[in-house]
XYZ file of C-alpha atoms in Angstrom:
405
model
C 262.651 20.546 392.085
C 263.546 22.026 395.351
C 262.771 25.642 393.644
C 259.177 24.145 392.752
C 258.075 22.389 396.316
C 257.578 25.681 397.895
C 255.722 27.049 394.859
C 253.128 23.845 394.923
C 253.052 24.148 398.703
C 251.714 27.665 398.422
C 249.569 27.555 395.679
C 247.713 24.725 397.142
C 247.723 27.129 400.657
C 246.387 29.673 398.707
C 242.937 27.439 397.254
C 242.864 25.725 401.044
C 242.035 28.978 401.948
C 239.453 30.062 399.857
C 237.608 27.088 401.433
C 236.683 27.339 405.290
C 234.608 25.783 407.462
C 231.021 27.718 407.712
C 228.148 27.124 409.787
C 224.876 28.946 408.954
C 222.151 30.012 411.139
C 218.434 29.383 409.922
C 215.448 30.112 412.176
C 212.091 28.763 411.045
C 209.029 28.760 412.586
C 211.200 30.210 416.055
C 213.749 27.451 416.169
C 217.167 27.856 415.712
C 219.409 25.519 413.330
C 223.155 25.136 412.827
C 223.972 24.122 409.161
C 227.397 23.588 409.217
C 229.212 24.260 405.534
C 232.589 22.207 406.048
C 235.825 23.198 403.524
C 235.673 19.514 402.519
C 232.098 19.327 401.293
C 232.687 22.985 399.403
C 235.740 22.171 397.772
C 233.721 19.099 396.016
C 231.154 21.416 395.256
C 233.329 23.459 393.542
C 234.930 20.231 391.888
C 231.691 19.026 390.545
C 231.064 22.529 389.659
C 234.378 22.924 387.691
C 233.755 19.637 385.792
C 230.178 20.132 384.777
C 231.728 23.673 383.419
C 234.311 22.499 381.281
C 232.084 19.572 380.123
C 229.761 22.355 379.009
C 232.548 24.087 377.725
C 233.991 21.133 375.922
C 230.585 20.518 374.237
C 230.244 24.169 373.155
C 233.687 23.688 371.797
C 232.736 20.750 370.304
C 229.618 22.472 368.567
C 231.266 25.377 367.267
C 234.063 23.358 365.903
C 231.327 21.488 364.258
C 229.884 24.006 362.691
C 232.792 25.442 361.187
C 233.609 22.338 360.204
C 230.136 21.764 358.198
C 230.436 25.695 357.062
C 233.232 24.976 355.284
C 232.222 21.666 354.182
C 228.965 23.546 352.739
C 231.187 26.123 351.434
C 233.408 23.533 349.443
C 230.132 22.117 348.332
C 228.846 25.085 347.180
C 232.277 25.951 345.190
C 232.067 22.153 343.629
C 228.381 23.160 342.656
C 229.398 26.593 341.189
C 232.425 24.481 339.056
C 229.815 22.112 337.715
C 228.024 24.572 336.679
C 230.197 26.807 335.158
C 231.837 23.483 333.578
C 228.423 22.780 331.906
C 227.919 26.372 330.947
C 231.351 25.493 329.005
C 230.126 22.961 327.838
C 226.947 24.048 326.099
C 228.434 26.935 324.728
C 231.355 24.748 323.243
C 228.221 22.422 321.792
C 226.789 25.693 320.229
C 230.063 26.936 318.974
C 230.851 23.539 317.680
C 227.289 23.455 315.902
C 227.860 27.194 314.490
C 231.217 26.336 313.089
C 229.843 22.838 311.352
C 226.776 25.310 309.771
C 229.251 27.690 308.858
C 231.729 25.145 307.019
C 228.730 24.057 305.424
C 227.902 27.255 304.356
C 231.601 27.549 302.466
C 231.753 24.316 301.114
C 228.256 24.582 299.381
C 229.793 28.361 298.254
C 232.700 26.590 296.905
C 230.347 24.040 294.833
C 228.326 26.566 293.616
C 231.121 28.651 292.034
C 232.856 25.687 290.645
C 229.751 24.672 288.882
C 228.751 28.268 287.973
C 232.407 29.655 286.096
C 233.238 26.739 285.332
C 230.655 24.158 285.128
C 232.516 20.887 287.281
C 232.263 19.615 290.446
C 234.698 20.940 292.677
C 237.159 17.741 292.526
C 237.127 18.984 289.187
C 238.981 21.895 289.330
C 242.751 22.470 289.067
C 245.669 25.264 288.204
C 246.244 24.982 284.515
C 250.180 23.968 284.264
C 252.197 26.626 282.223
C 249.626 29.042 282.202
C 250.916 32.552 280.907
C 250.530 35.457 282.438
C 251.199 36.100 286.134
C 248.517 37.147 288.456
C 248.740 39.559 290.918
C 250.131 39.045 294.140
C 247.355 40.440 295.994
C 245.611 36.724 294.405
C 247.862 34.477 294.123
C 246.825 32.558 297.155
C 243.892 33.595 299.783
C 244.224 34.959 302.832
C 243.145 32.362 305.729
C 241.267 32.212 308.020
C 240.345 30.144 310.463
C 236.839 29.424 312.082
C 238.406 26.901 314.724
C 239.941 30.223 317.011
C 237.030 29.956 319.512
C 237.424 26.297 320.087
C 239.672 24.674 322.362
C 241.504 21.727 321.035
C 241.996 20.208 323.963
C 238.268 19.927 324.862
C 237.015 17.418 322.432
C 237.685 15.605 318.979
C 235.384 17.375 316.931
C 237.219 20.697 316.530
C 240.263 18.276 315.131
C 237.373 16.785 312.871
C 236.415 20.254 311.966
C 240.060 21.528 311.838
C 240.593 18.758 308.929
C 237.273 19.806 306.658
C 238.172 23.764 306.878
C 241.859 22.378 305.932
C 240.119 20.662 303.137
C 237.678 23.750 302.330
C 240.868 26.180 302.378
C 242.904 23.866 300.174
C 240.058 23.508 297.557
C 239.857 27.284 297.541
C 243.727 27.969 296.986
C 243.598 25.668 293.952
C 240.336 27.261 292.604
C 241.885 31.131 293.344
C 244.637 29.626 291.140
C 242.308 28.528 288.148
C 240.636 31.414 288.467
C 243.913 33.839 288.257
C 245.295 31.608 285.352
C 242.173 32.216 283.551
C 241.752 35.526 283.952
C 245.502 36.116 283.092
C 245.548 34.763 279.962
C 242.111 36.720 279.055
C 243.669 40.145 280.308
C 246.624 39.040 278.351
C 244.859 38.422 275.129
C 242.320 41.771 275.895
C 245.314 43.748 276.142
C 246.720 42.417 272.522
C 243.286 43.597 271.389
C 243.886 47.040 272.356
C 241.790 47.366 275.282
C 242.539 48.701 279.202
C 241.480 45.461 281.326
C 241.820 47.387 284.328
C 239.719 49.862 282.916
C 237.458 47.409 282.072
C 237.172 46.108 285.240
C 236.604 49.123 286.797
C 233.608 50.343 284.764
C 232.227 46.723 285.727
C 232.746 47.188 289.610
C 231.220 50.723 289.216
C 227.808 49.399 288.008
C 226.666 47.454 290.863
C 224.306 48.197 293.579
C 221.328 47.246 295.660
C 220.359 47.174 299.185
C 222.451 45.915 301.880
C 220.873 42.649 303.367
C 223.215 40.918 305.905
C 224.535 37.399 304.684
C 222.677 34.828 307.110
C 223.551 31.085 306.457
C 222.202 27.708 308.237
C 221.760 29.437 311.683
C 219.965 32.365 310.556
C 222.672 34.698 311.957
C 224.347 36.963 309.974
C 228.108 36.288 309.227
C 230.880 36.149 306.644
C 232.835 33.389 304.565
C 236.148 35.220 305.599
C 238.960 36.882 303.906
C 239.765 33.737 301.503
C 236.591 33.902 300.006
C 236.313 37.723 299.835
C 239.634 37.294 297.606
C 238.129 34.198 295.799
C 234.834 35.897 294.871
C 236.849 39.035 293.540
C 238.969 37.109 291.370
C 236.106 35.417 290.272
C 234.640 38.732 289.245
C 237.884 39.998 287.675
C 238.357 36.897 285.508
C 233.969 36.591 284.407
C 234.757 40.512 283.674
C 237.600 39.547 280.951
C 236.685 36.377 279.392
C 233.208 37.913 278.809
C 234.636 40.697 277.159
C 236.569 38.903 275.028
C 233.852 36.631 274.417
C 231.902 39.504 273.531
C 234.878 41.364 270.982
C 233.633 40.585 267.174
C 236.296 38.971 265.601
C 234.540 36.938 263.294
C 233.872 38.198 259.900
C 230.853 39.851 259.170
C 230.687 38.671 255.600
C 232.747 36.300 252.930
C 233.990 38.805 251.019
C 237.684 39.796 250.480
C 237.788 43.384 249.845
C 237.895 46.406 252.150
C 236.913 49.613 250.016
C 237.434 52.144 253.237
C 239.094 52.304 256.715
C 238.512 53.590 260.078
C 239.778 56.695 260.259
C 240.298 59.931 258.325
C 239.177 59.496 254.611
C 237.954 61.882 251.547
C 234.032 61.719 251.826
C 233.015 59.989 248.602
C 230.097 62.418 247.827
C 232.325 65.725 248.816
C 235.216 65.134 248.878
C 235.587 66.798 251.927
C 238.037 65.427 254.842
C 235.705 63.346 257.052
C 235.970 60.846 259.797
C 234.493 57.317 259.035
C 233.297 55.209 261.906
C 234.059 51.919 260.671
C 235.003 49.325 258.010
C 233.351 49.136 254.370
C 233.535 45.781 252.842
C 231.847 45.911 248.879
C 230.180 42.664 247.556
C 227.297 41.714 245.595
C 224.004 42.641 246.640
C 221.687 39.959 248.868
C 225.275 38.622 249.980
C 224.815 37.283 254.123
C 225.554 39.827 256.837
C 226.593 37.635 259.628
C 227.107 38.582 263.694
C 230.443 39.427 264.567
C 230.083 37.555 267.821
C 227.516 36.095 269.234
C 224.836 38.435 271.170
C 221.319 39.690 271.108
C 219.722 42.073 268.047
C 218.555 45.012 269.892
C 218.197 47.513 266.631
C 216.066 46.643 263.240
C 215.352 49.573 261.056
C 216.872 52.614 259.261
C 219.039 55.331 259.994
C 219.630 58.447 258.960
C 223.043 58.406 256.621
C 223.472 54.434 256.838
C 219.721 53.455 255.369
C 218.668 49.907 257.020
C 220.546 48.938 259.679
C 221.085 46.296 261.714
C 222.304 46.508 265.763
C 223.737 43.384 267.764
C 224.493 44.044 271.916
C 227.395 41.362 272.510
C 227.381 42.773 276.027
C 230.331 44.159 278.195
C 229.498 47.552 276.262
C 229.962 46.372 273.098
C 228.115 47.119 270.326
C 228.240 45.908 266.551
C 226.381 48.222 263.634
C 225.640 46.650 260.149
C 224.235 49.320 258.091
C 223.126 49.733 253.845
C 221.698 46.801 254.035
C 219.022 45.292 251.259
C 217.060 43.768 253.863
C 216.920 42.005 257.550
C 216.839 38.030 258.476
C 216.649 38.745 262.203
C 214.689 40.497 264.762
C 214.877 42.620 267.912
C 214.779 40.511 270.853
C 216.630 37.713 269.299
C 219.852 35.869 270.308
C 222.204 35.534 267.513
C 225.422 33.047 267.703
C 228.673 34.219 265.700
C 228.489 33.977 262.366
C 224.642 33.464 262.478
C 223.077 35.800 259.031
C 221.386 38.863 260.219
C 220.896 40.447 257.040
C 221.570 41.252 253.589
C 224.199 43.527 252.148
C 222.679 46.481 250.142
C 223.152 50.133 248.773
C 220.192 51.749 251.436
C 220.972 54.748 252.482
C 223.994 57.235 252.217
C 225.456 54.844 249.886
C 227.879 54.640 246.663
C 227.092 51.001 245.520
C 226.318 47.529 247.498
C 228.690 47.317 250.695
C 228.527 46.995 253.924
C 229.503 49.264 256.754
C 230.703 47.823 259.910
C 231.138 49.426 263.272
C 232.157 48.584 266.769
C 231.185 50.602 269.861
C 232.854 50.377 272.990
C 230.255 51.775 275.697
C 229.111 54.168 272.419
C 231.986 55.425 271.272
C 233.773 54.210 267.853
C 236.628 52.114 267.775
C 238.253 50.523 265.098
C 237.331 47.445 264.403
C 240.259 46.098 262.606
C 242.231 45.180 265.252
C 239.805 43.107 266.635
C 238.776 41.233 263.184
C 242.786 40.943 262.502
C 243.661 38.890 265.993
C 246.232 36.312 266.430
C 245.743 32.659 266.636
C 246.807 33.159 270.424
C 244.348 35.792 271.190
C 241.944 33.757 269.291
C 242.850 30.676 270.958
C 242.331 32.221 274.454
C 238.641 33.606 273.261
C 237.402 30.416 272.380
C 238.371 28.735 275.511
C 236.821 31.407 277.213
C 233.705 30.972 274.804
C 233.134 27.469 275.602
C 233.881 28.065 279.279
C 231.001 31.274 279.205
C 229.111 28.893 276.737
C 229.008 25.862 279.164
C 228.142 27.970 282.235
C 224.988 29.468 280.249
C 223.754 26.061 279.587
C 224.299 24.841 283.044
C 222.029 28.141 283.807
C 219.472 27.118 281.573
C 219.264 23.784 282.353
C 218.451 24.977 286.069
């Protein structure tokens, strides 16, 4: 304290001094006055002086802190404004996603009806893996790949992605099961085309290979172009694969193309009966009485009515899938091009027309024009046959749903 006296003492020495008595001389008008300044009166002066400036100070404190104050209130409003908005540009865009994804399951489930109802003419409810089927498909589609519309929606946000999340659950679960119908089916088809001698690869391959048109962009219920996704791109394959088969073997004439018992010459090498002379013969002669029925082989559409050179009148029957079935020698015809013949429907009458012996009739099968031998298709097992006519009244029942359309 002692230390600090003497300090105080001269600082307050020190500001006495800057304050002395003054007295100022002003002459107006040729008189002389004394205006006396006293130390007392100056340092009030000063005082007042020194208050008034730090009041003006304080209020220019006091505005500047204001206004960083309401700067960085405007700022934080600002930032609360910029939020909202992004949180409503978040919003709208989840809205649109949510409608896009809602259009787009539509878009698959009325896909899924379609096909159900199409190959194989149920509602989709309907459709189910047949139990013990034989045959294994392959790997590749045994079950579709998934894929999931929801990925651009965050779960967290609302309710209706879980609503949606359930009906694509539904939509993929209704397309495993179908995929699994449709490989059963096609299994047992490729199974029972294989017995008949054919390639079903091959088969499916020469189907694949004639298809074509422009490309248009698939657009559903908001007119934007998209995709189904990978499950369906495996479902609609399969699909293809299995219509491929059981159409083939739909179209394969096994039935007999007339009640008769005999068989008077094979496929194959044979001594021409005129020559004598090694030749090759194309198909299957069956002898019989003359006028006796010709019948289809299978069912399909009479494209050929009229003669031949070396098999007189002839008749020709396009069972599609490149099959062809000739009837030729015949007496006369009970069908016409154009028309749509079922299996075992007459189509004409056996005769002797042509290069001919006596009354027969000669059969042939053509597999995308070349000669096969028919007997192996006209000889099949009660399996093979078995699986045809399922697929028969499966390829029958979709044509009439078709029609009726």
């Amino acid at each position: 304290m002692l230390s600090k006296t003497p300090g105080l003492r001269d600082l307050r020495q020190r500001f006495s001094a800057l304050f002395q008595d003054h007295e100022i001389f002003v002459r107006t008008h040729g008189h002389v006055r004394f205006v006396r300044v006293s130390a007392v009166w100056q340092k009030r002066v000063a005082l007042i002086a020194g208050i008034v400036l730090l009041a003006w100070a304080g209020a220019t404190l006091a505005v500047l802190v204001n206004q960083l104050l309401s700067s960085g209130e405007r700022a934080a409003v600002a930032q609360q404004q910029a939020a909202a908005v992004a949180s409503e540009a978040r919003i709208a865009k989840y809205r649109d996603n949510v409608a896009e994804i809602a259009a787009d399951l539509e878009d698959r489930q009325e896909q899924l009806e379609e096909w159900s109802k199409v190959h194989f003419g149920v509602e989709p409810a309907a459709v189910t893996p047949e139990i013990g089927a034989e045959g294994v498909a392959p790997a590749a589609e045994k079950a579709p790949l998934k894929t999931t519309l929801l990925e651009v929606i965050d779960p967290n946000l609302s309710p209706e992605a879980q609503i949606l999340a359930r009906l694509e659950a539904r939509q993929e679960d209704f397309a495993t099961r179908l995929l699994t119908a449709v490989n059963e089916r096609a299994a047992k088809a490729e199974g029972a085309v294989a017995k008949l001698g054919m390639n079903p690869a091959a088969l499916v391959r020469n189907a694949a290979a004639g298809r074509g048109g422009p490309f248009i962009p698939y657009s559903g219920h908001t007119g934007r172009a998209s995709s189904l996704g990978k499950s369906f791109a495996a479902l609609e394959s399969a699909l293809f694969r299995m219509e491929v088969l059981e159409r083939t073997l739909v179209a394969i004439p096994s039935g007999q193309p007339a009640n008769v018992l005999m068989l008077s010459s094979s496929f194959g090498y044979r001594s021409d009966p005129f020559t004598g002379a090694g030749a090759m013969h194309s198909g299957l002669d069956f002898p019989g009485p003359m006028g006796t029925p010709i019948l289809a082989a299978a069912p399909g559409r009479v494209v050929y009515v009229g003669q031949k050179s070396g098999y007189g009148n002839v008749v020709e029957v396009d069972h599609g899938q490149g099959i062809l079935t000739r009837y030729a020698h015949l007496s006369g015809f009970t069908s016409t091009v154009g028309a749509q013949v079922a299996a075992g429907q007459q189509i004409a009458k056996m005769g002797s027309t042509g290069r001919s012996t006596g009354s027969h009739l000669h059969f042939e099968v053509r597999l995308n024009g070349v000669a096969v031998n028919p007997r192996r298709f006209l000889e099949a097992k009660a399996d093979v046959l078995e699986v045809k006519d399922d697929a028969r009244q499966r390829v029958g029942s979709v044509a009439a749903a078709r029609g009726a359309r």
